[in-house]
Coordinates of C-alpha atoms in Angstrom, one line a residue:
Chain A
X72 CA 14.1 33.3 22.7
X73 CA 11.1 33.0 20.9
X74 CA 10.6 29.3 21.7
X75 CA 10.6 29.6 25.0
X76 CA 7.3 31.9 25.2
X77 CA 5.2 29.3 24.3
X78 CA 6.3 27.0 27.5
X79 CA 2.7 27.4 29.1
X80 CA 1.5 25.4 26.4
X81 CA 4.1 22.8 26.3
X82 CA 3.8 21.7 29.9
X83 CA 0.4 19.9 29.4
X84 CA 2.1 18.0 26.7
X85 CA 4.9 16.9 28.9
X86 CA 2.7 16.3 32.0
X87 CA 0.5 14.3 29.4
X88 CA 4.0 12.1 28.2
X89 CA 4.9 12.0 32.0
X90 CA 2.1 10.4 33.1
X91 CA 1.7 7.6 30.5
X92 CA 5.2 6.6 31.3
X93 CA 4.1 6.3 34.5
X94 CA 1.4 4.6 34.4
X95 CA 3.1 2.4 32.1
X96 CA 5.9 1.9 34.4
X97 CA 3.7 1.5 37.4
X98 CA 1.4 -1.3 36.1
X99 CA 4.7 -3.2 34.7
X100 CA 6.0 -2.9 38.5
X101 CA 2.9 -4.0 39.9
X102 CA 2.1 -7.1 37.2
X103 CA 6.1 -8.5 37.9
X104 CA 6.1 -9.9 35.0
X105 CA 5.5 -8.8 31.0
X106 CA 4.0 -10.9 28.2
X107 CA 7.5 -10.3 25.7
X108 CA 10.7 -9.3 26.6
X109 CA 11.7 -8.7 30.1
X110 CA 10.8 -6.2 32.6
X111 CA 14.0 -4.3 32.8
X112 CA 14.1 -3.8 28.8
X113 CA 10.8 -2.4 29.0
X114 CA 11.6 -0.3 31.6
X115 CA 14.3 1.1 29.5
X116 CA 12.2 1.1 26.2
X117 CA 9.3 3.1 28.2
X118 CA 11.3 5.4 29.7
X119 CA 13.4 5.9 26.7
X120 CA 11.1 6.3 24.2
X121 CA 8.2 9.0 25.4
X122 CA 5.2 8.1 23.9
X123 CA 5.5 5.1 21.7
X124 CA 7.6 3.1 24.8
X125 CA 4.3 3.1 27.0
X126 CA 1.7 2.1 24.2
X127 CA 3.7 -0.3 22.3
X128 CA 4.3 -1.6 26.5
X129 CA 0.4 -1.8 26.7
X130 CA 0.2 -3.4 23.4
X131 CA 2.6 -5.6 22.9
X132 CA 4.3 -6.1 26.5
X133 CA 1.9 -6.1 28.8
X134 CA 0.5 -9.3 30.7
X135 CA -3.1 -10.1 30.4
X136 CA -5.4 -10.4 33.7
Chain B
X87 CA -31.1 -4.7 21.7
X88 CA -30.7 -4.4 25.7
X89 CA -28.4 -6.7 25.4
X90 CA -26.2 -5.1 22.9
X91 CA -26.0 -2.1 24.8
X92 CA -25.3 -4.1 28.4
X93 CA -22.2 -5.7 26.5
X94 CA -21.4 -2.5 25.0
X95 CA -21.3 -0.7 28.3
X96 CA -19.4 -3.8 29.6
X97 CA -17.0 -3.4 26.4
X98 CA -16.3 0.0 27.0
X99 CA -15.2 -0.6 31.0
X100 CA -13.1 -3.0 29.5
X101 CA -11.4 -0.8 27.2
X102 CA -10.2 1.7 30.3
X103 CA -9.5 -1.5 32.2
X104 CA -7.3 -3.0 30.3
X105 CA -5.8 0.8 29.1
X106 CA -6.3 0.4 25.4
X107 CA -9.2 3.4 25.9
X108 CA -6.5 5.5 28.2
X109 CA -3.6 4.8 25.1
X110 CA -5.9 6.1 22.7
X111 CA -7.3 9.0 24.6
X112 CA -3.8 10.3 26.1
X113 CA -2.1 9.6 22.4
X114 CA -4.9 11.4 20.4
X115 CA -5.1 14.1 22.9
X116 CA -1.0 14.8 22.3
X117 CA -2.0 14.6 18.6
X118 CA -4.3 17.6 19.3
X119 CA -2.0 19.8 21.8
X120 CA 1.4 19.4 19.9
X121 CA 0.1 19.5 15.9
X122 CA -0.7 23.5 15.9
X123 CA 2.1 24.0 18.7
X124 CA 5.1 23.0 16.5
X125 CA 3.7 24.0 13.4
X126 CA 4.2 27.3 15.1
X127 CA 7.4 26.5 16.7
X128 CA 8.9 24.8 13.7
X129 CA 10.9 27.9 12.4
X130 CA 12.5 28.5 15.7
X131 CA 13.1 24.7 16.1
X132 CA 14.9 24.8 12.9
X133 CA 16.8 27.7 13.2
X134 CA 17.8 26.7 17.2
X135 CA 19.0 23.2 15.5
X136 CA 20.9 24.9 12.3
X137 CA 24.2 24.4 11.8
X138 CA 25.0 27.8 11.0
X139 CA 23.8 27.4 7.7
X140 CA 21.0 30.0 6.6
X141 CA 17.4 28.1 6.4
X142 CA 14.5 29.9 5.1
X143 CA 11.3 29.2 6.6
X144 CA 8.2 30.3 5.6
X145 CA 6.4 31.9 8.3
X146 CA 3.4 29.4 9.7
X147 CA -0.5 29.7 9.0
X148 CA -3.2 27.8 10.2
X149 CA -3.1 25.5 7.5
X150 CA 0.4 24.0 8.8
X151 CA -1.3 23.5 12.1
X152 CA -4.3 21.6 10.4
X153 CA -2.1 19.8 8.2
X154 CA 0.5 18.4 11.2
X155 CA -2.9 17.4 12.8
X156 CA -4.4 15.5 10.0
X157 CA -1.3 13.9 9.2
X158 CA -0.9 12.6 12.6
X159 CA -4.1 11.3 13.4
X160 CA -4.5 9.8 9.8
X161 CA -1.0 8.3 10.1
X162 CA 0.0 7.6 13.3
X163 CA -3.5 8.0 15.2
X164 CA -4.8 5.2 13.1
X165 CA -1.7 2.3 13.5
X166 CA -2.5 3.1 16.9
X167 CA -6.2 2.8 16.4
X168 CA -4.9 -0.5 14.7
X169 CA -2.8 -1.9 17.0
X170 CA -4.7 -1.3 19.8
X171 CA -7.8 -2.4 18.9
X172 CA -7.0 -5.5 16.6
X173 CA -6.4 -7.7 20.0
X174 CA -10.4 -7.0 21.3
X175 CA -12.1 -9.9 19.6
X176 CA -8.6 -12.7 19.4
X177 CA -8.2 -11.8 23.6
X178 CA -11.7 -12.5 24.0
X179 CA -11.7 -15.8 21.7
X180 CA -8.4 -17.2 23.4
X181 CA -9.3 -16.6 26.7
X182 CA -12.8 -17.9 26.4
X183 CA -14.7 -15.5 27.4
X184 CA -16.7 -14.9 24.2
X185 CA -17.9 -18.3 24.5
X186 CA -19.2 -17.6 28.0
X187 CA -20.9 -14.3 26.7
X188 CA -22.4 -16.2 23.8
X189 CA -24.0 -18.6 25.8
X190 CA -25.9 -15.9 27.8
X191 CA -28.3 -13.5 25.3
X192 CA -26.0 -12.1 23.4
X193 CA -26.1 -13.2 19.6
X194 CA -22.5 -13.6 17.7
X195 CA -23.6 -10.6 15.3
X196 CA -24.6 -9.0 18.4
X197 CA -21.4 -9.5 20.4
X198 CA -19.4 -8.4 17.3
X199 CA -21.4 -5.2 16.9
X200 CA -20.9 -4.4 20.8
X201 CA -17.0 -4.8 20.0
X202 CA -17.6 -2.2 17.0
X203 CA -19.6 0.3 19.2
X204 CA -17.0 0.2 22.3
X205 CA -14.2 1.0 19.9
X206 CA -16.0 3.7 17.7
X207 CA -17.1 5.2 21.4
X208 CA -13.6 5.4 22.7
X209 CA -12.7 6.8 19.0
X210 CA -15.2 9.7 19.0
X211 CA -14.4 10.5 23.0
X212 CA -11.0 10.9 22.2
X213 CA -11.3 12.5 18.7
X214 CA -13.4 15.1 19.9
X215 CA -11.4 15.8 22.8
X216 CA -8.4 16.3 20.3
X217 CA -10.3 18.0 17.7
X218 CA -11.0 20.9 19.9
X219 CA -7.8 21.4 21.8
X220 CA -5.6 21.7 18.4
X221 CA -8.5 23.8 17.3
X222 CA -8.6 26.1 20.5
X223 CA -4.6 25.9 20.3
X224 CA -4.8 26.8 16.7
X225 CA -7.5 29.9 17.2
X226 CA -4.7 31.2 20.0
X227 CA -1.4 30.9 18.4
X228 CA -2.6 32.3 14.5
X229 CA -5.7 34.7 15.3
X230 CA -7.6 36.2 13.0
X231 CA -7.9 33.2 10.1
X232 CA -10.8 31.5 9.2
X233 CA -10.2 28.2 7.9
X234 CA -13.1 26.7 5.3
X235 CA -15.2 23.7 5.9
X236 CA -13.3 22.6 9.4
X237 CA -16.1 20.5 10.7
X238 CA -16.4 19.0 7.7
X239 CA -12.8 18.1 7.4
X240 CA -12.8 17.0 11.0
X241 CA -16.0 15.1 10.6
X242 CA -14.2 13.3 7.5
X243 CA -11.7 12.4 9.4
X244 CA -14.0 10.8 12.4
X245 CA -15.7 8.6 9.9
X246 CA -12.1 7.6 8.3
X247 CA -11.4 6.4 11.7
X248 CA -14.7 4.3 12.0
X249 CA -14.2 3.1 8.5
X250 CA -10.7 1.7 9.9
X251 CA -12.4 -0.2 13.1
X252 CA -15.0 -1.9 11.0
X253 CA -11.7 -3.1 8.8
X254 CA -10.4 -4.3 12.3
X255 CA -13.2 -6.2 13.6
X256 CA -13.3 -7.9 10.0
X257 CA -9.8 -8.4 10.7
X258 CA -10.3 -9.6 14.0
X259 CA -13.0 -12.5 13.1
X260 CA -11.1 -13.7 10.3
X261 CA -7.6 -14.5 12.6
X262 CA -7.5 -16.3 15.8
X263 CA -3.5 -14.5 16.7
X264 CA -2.9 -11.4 17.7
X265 CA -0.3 -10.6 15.1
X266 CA -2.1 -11.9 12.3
X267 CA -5.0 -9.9 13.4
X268 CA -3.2 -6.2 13.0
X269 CA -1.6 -7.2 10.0
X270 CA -5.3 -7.9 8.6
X271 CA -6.4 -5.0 9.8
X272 CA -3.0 -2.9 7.9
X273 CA -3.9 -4.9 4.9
X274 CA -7.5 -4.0 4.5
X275 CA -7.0 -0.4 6.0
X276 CA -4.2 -0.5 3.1
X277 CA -6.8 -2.0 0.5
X278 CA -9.5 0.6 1.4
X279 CA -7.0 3.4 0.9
X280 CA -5.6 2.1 -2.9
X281 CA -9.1 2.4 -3.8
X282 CA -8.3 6.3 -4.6
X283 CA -5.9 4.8 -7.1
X284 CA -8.4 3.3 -9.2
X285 CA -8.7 6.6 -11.8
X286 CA -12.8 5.4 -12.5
X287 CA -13.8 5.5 -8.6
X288 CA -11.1 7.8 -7.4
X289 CA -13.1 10.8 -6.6
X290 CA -15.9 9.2 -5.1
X291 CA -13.5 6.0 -3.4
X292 CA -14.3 6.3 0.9
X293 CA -10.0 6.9 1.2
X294 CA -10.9 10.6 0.8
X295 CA -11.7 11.0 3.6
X296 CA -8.5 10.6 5.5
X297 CA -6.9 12.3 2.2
X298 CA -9.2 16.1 1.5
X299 CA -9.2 16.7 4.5
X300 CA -6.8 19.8 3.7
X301 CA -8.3 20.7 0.3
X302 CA -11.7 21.5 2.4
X303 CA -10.0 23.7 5.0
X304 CA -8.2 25.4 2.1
X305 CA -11.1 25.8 0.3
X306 CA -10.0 23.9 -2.4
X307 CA -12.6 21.4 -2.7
X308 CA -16.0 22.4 -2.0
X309 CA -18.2 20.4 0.8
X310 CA -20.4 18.9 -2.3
X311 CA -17.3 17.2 -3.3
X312 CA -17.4 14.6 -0.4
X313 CA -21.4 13.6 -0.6
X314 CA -19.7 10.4 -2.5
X315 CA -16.8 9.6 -0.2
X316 CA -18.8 9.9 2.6
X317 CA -21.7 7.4 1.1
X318 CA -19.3 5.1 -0.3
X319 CA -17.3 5.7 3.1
X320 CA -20.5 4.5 5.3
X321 CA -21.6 1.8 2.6
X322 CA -18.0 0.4 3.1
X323 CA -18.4 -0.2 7.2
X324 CA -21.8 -2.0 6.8
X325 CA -20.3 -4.2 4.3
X326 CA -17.3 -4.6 6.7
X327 CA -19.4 -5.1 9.4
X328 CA -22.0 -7.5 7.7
X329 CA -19.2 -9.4 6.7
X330 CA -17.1 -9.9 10.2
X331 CA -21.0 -10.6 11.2
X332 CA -21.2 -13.4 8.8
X333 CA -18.1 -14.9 9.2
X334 CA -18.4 -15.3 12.6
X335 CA -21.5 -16.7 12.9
X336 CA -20.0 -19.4 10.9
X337 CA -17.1 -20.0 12.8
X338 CA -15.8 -22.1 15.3
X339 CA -14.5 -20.8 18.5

């Protein structure tokens, strides 16, 4: 398959979307607690949703200092 | 002016801190890896998800790769820019810590410019960064073509990006909620960009920027073409600027 011969390049872009969700995830599991909704939607909405989950998390859900 | 770089420097720790520098960064750098890569995976996307029906495709250039990335960062790369940055100067008003920051040195023009120079820092870092990966991504996958003015194009687009954080911080003096501040900052990024509408100002208006991008890689326009957009482009974030400046000098926090 054609598709599949690019693969080196794609696993940057899925390490990349990996570790936002992490990060994401692991700074709503540290905090406890989120700013909207609660922390079991977001979970669901981060890991869900690759990319837009974490930053609307960080924008929108997360708790300030 | 030691001052106003100190706060900037502060400005931009806080921006990792509090991972609005990291959302922009990691999203813009995605921008840049996945725009050339799916233009040039699109046909075999398309034919892996068909239905058995027959779907012609024309076969990729550079020019989809360009185009995917300029759509994406002048779409979706700039709500984000929006969202993310529309909270910096409300968050800092709630919580009172402008007022602490104001009482030391700092002027209120002065802490609004370190706001504006944080931002546009964390902007360029992660523009750049994107820039060259979808263009060392795009010299890989379709060798051999030479697009026309790409710096120029990508420049363009670098100052339509600073043009839309100097609409933010105007944003983000006049409103003292979060919400309302983004949906200032959509409304005058919205404003700047009907300007092209306007058929006596719509060749030099600064939304061209963010729009010619692919008429200059195409060759289509020449690099003359955007002297104007670029002026009226740069006259457009002093006055921003100068305004947010003025307001908040005048208001009460």
């Amino acid at each position: 398959m054609h598709a599949l011969q690019y693969w080196p390049f794609l696993i940057p872009v899925a390490a990349l979307e990996l570790g936002l969700m992490l990060i994401a995830l692991i700074h709503m599991i540290r905090r406890g607690r989120t700013r909207t909704l609660n922390t079991g939607i977001w979970a669901v909405i981060i890991i869900l949703f690759s990319l837009i989950g974490p930053v609307l998390y960080f924008i929108i859900g997360r708790e300030e200092d | 002016m030691h001052s106003l770089l100190t706060f900037t420097a502060k400005e931009l720790k806080e921006q990792f801190k509090t991972f609005k520098g990291v959302i922009v960064f990691l999203v813009l750098i995605i921008f840049g890896m996945t725009s050339p890569l799916f233009a040039k995976l699109m046909p075999d996307l398309l034919r892996m998800a068909g239905t058995g029906t027959i779907i012609q495709v024309p076969t990729p250039t550079y020019l989809d790769a360009y185009a995917q990335f300029f759509k994406n960062i002048g779409q979706l790369g700039i709500i984000v820019l929006i969202l993310v940055f529309s909270s910096g100067i409300v968050t800092e008003t709630l919580k009172g810590t402008a007022q602490i920051m104001l009482t030391k040195q700092l002027s209120r023009s002065q802490f609004i410019l370190s706001k504006f120079f944080a931002d546009v820092l964390v902007w360029t870092l992660s523009y750049t960064v994107s820039a060259a990966l979808c263009v060392i991504y795009t010299v890989y996958l379709f060798p051999g073509d030479r697009p026309g003015h790409l710096f120029l194009a990508l420049f363009c687009m670098w100052l339509y990006g600073c043009l839309t954080i100097a609409a933010v911080i105007l944003s983000g003096t006049l409103f003292k909620n979060y919400a309302l501040a983004a949906v200032g900052g959509f409304v005058i990024w919205g404003l700047i960009n009907l300007s092209s509408l306007l058929p006596k100002i719509k060749d030099g208006a600064p939304s061209v920027i963010g729009s010619a991008n692919m008429d200059l890689i195409s060759r289509h326009l020449s690099s003359s073409a955007m002297r104007m957009p670029v002026l009226t482009a740069c006259l457009l974030i002093f006055l921003l600027l100068t305004c947010a400046c003025l307001y908040f000098r005048r208001r009460e926090l």
